[in-house]
Short mmCIF file of C-alpha atoms in Angstrom, two decimals:
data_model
loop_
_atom_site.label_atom_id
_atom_site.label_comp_id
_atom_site.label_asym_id
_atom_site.label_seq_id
_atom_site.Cartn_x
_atom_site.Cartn_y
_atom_site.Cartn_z
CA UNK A 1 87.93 -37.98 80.57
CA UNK A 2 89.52 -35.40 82.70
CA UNK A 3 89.71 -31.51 81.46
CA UNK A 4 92.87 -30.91 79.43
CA UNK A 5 94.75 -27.88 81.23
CA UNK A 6 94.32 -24.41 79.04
CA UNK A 7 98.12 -23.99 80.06
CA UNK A 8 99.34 -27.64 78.82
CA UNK A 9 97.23 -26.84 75.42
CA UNK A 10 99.26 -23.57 74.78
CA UNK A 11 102.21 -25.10 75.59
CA UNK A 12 101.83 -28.16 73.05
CA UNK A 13 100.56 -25.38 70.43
CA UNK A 14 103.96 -23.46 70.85
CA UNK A 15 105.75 -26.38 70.74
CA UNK A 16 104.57 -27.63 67.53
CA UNK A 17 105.48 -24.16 65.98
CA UNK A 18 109.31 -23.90 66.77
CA UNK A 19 109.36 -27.71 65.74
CA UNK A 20 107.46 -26.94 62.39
CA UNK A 21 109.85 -23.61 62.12
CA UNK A 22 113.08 -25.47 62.85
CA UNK A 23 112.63 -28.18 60.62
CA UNK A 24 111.38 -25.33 57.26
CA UNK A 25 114.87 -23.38 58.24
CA UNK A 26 116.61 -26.66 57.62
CA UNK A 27 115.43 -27.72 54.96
CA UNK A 28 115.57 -23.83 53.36
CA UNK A 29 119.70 -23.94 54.52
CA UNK A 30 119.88 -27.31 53.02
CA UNK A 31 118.59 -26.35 50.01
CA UNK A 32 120.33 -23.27 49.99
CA UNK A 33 124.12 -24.53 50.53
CA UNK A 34 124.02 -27.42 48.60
CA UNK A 35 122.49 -25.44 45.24
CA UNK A 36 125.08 -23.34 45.44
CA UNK A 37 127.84 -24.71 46.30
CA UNK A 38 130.06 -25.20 43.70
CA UNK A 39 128.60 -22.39 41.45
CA UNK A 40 131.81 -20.96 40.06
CA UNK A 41 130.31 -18.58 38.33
CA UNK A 42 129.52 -16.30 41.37
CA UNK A 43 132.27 -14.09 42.75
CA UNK A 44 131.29 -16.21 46.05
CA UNK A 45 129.59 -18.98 47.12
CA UNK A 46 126.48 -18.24 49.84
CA UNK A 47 126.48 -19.80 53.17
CA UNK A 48 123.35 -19.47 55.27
CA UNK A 49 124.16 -15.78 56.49
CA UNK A 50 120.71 -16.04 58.40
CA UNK A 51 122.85 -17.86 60.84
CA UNK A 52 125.93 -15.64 60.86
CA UNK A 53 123.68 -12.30 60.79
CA UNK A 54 126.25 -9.09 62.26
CA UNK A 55 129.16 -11.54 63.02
CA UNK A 56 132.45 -10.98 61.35
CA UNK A 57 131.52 -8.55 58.39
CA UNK A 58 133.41 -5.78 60.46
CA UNK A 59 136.20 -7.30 62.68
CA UNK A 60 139.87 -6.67 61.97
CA UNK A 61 142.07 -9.65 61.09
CA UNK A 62 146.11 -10.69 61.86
CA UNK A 63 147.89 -11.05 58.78
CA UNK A 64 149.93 -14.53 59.28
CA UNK A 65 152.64 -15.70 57.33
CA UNK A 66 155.09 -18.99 57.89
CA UNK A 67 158.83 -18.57 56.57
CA UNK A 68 161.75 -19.52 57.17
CA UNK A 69 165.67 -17.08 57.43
CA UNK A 70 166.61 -18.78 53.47
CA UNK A 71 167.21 -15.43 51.02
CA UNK A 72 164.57 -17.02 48.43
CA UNK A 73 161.81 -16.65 51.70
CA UNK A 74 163.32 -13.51 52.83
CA UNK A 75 163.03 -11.70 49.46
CA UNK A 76 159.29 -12.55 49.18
CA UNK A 77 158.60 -11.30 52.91
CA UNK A 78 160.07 -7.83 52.67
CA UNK A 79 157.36 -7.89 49.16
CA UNK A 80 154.85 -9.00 51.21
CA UNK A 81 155.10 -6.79 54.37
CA UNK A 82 155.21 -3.92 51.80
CA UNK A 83 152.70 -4.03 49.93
CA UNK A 84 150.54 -4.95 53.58
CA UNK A 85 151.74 -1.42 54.63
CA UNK A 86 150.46 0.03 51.23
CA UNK A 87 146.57 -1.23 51.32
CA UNK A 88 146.59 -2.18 54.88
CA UNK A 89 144.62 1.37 55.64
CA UNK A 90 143.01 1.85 52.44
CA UNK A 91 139.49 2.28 52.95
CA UNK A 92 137.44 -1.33 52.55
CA UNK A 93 140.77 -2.94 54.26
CA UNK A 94 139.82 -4.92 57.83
CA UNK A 95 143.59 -5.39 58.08
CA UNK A 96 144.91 -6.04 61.60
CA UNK A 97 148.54 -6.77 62.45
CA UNK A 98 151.06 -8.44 60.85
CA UNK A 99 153.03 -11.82 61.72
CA UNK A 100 155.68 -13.22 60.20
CA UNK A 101 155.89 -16.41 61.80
CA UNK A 102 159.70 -17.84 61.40
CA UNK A 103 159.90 -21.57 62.08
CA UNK A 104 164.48 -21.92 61.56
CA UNK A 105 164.51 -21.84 65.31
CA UNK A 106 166.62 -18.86 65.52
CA UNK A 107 166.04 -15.03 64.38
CA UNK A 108 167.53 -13.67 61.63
CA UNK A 109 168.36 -10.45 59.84
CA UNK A 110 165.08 -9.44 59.18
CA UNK A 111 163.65 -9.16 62.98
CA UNK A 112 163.71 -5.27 63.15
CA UNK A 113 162.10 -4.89 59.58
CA UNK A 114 159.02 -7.27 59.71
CA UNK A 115 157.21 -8.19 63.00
CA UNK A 116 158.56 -11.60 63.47
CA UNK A 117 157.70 -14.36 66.28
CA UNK A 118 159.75 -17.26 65.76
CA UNK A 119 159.28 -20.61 66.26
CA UNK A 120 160.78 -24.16 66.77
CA UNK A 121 161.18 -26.24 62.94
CA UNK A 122 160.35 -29.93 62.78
CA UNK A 123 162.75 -32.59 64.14
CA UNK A 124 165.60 -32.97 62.23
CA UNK A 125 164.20 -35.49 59.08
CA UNK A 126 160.52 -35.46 59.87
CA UNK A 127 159.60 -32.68 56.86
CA UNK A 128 161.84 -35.50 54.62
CA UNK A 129 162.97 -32.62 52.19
CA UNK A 130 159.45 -31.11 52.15
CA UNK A 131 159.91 -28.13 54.04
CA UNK A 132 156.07 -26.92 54.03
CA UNK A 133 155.01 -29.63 56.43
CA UNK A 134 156.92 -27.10 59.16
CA UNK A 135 154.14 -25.04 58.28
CA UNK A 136 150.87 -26.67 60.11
CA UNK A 137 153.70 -27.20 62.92
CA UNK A 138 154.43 -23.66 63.30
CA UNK A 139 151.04 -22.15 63.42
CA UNK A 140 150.44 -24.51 66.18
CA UNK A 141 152.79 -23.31 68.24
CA UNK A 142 152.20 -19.51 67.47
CA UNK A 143 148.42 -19.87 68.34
CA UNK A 144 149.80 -21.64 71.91
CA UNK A 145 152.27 -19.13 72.63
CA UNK A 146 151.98 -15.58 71.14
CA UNK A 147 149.43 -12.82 71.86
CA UNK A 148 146.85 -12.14 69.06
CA UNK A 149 144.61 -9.33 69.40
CA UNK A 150 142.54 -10.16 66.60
CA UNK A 151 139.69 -12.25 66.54
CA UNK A 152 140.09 -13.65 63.03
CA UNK A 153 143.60 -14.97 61.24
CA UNK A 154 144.31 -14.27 57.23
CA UNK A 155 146.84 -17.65 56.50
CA UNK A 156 148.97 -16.28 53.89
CA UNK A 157 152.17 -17.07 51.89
CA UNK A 158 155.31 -15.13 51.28
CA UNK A 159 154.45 -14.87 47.65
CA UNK A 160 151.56 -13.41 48.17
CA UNK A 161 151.47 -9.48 46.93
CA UNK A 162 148.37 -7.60 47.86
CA UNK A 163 146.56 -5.86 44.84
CA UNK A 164 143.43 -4.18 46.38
CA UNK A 165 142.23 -3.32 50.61
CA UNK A 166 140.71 -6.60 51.71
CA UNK A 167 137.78 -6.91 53.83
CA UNK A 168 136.94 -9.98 55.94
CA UNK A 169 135.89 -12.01 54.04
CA UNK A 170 134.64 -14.59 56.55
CA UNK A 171 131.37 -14.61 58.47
CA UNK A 172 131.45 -16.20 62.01
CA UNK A 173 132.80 -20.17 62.20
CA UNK A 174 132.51 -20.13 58.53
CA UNK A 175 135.83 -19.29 57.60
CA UNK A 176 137.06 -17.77 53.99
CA UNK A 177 138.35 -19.75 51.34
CA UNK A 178 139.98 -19.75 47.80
CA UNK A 179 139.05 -22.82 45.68
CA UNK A 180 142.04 -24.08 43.87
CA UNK A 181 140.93 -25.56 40.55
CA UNK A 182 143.83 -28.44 41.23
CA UNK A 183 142.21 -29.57 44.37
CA UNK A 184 139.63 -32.24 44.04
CA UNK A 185 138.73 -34.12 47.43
CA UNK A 186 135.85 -36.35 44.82
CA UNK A 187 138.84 -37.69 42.34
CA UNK A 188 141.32 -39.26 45.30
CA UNK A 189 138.30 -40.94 47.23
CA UNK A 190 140.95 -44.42 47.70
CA UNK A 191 143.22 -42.11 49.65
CA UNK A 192 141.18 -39.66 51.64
CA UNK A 193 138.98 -42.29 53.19
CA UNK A 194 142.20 -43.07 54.91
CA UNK A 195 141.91 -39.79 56.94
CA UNK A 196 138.34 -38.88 56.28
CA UNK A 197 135.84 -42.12 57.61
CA UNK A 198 132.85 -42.77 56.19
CA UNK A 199 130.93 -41.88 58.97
CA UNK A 200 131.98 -38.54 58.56
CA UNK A 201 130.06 -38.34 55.51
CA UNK A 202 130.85 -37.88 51.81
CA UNK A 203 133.94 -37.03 50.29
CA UNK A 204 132.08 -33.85 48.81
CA UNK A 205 131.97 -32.65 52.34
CA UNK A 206 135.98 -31.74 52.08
CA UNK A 207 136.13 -28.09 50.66
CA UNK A 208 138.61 -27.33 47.44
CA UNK A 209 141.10 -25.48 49.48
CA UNK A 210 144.20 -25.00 50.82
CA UNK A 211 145.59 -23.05 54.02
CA UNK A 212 145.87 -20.33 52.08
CA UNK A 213 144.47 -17.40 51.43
CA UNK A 214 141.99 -18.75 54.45
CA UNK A 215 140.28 -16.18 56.64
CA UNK A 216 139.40 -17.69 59.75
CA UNK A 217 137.76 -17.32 63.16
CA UNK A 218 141.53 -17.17 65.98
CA UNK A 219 139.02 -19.77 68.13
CA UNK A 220 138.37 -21.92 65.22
CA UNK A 221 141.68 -22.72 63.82
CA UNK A 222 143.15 -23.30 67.32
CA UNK A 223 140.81 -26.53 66.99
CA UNK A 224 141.89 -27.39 63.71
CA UNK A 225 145.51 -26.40 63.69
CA UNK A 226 146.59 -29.91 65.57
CA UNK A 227 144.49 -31.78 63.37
CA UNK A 228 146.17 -30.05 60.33
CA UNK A 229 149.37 -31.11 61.94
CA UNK A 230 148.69 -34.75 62.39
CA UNK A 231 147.36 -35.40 59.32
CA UNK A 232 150.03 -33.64 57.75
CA UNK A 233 152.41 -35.79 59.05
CA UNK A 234 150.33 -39.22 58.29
CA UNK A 235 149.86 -38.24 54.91
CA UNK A 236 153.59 -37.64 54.45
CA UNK A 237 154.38 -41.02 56.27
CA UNK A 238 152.19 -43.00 54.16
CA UNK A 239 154.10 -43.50 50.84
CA UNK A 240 150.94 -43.93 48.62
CA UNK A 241 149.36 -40.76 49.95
CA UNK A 242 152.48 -39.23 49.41
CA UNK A 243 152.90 -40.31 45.63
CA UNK A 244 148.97 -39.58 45.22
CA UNK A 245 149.30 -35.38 46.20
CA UNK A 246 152.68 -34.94 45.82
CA UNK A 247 153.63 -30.81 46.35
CA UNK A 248 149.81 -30.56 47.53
CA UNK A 249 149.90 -32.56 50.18
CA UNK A 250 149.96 -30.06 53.01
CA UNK A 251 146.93 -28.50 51.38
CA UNK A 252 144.75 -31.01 51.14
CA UNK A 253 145.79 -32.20 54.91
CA UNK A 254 144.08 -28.69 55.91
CA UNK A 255 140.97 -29.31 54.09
CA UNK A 256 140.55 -32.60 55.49
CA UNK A 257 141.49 -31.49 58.68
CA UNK A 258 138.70 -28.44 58.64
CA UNK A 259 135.90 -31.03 57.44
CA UNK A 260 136.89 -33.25 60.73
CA UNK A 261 135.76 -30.83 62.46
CA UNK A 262 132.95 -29.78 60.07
CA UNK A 263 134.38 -26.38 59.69
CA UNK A 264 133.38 -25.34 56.08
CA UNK A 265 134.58 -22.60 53.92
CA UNK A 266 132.95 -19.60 52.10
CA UNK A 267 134.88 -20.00 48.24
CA UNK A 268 135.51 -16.97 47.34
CA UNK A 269 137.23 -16.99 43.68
CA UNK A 270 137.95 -13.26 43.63
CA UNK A 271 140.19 -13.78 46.73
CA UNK A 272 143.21 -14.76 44.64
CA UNK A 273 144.27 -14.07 41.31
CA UNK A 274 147.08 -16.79 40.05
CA UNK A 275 149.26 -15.20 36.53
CA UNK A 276 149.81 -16.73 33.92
CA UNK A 277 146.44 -18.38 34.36
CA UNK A 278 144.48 -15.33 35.46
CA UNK A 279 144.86 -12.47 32.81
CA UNK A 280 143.26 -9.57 35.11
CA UNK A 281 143.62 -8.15 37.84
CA UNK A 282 140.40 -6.40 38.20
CA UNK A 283 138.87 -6.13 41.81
CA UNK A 284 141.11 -9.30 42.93
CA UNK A 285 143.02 -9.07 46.17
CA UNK A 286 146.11 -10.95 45.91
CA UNK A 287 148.35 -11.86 43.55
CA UNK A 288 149.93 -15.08 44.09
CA UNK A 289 152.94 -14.91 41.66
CA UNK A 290 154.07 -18.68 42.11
CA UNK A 291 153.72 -20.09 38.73
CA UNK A 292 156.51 -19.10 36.49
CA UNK A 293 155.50 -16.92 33.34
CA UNK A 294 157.12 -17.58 30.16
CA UNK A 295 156.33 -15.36 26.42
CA UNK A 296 158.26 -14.81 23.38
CA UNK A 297 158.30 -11.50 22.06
CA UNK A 298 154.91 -11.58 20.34
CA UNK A 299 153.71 -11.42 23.82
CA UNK A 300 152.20 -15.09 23.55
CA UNK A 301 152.31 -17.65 26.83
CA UNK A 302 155.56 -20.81 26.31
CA UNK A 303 154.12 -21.95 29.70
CA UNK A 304 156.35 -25.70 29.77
CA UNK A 305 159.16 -23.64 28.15
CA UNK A 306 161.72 -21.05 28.65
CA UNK A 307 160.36 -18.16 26.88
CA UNK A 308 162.54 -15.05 25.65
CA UNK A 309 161.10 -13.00 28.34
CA UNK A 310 160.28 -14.95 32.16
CA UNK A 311 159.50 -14.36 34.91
CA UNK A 312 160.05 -16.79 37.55
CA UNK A 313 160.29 -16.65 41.75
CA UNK A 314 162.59 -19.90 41.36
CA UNK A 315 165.17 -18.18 39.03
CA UNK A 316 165.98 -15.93 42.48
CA UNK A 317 166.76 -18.26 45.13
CA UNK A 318 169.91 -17.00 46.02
CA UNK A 319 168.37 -13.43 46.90
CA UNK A 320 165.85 -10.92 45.51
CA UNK A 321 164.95 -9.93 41.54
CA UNK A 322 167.62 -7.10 40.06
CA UNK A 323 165.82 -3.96 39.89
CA UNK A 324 166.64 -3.14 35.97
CA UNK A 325 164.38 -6.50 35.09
CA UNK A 326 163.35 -5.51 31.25
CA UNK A 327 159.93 -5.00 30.60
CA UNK A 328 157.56 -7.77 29.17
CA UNK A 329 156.50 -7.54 25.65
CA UNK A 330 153.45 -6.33 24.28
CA UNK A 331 150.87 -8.13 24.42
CA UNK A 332 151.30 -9.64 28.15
CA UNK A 333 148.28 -9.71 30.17
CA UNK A 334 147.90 -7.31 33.29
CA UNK A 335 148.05 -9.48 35.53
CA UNK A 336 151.89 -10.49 34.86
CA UNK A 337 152.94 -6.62 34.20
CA UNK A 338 151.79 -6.24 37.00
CA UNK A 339 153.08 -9.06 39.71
CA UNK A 340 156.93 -7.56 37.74
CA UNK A 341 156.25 -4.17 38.97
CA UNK A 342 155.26 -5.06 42.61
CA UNK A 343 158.17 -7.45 42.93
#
């Protein structure tokens, strides 16, 4: 036999290392992710940050926001821009700009108060009453069109009030998340194997989310934003879809949009805080004040029923909250006092 090369031996040594130490940091990821998950119990669930090590942690966001020139929407964006200006440079706060994107087509009375870049609505019929599908549509066009300085986006709502500086939360492609408890990819399987093949993987693979609060690489959702879109609108086309997630719809679109194109989410459940449901406030960053709370005057929830003392977004949709609201009664956990007093 001929004399084996000293060079071709190293080189088949060194090979088999980086294939032996590639195939240990999958499996260690694997393991990793997939433990941990859908641990609840953690403030956060870990991603494989060995893979994400010094991206993210420390760049500034754009705070975006879809709305539209109605009174109800315009009373919850002068809240919202407000309390941005309040934490925005409050130490721990990666805060960037702020966007109110306004998809009526036409500016409004609000363009001098709240940096606004407006945008086209939906043809005429298309959102069939649901006015939320203009939303996928209208960060579309704001990614093709306006200038963003930032490299990440924060999606968030009108009725979003923030409690406490926020950091970015997200850590390279792997964008932010809050898991909504409502949200459960696993129990509509019939229905999201319409938009999510099988070759794509398991149902499981579709994070518990919704566009918002999302945290997310400017590069990454300028993939996913069409997607979002499209799906959006098939969902909403497709009457049994349509039955099946009713006033959710939209959300789960974007989380089967993201897993298309195997974008996955770090859940954060300290992101959002949700009152009645969540009682404190604690080190929570927003409060998202869209479920109406209801108590009699022992201070106990009616949640279901009108209670002696509410407070309710939807009982204002002809313009903003009076500012001599009374006082809830004892007994009312923090975390309502306190959405009343920022709104």
């Amino acid at each position: 036999m001929k004399r084996v090369s000293p060079l071709f031996l190293v080189l088949l040594v060194l090979g088999f290392f980086f294939a032996t130490y590639n195939l240990l940091t999958m499996i260690i990821h694997y393991k990793t992710y997939t433990s941990e998950q859908w641990d609840f119990s953690n403030p956060f669930i870990q991603m494989p940050w060995n893979l994400m090590e010094g991206e993210g942690s420390n760049s500034k966001y754009h705070v975006a926001l879809t709305a539209t020139d109605a009174p109800y929407s315009q009373w919850q964006c002068r809240i919202m821009y407000y309390w941005y200006k309040k934490v925005k440079e409050m130490p721990g706060s990666d805060m960037g700009k702020f966007t109110r994107i306004l998809h009526s087509g036409k500016p409004d009375n609000l363009m001098e108060e709240i940096p606004t870049f407006v945008v086209d609505p939906l043809p005429e019929g298309l959102d069939r009453g649901y006015i939320v599908l203009n939303r996928p549509w209208a960060f579309v066009q704001w990614l093709e069109k306006a200038m963003i300085d930032e490299e990440y986006i924060l999606m968030a709502e009108p009725d979003h009030v923030f409690v406490n500086p926020l950091p970015n939360l997200a850590r390279g492609k792997h964008p932010a998340g809050f898991p909504f408890f409502y949200i459960k990819p696993s129990d509509h399987k019939h229905v999201i194997r319409k938009y999510y093949p099988e070759e794509k993987g398991p149902v499981t693979n579709i994070d518990p989310i919704g566009n918002s609060p999302v945290i997310i690489k400017k590069s990454v959702l300028e993939k996913i934003a069409p997607t979002w879109m499209n799906i959006s609108l098939r969902m909403k086309d497709d009457p049994v879809t349509d039955k099946e997630f009713g006033w959710v719809l939209e959300m789960y679109a974007y989380a089967v949009a993201s897993a298309l194109h195997d974008v996955h989410h770090i859940l954060h459940k300290d992101f959002m805080l949700q009152p009645p449901w969540d009682t404190e406030v604690g080190k929570k960053f927003i409060i998202h004040y869209t479920y109406g709370c209801d108590y009699n005057l022992k201070g106990e929830l009616t949640y279901g029923k009108i209670g002696e003392w509410r407070f309710d977004k939807r009982s204002y949709l002809s313009g903003p909250p009076p500012r001599n609201l009374s006082l809830p009664p004892p007994g009312v956990p923090e975390s309502v006092l306190s959405t009343q007093c920022c709104c």
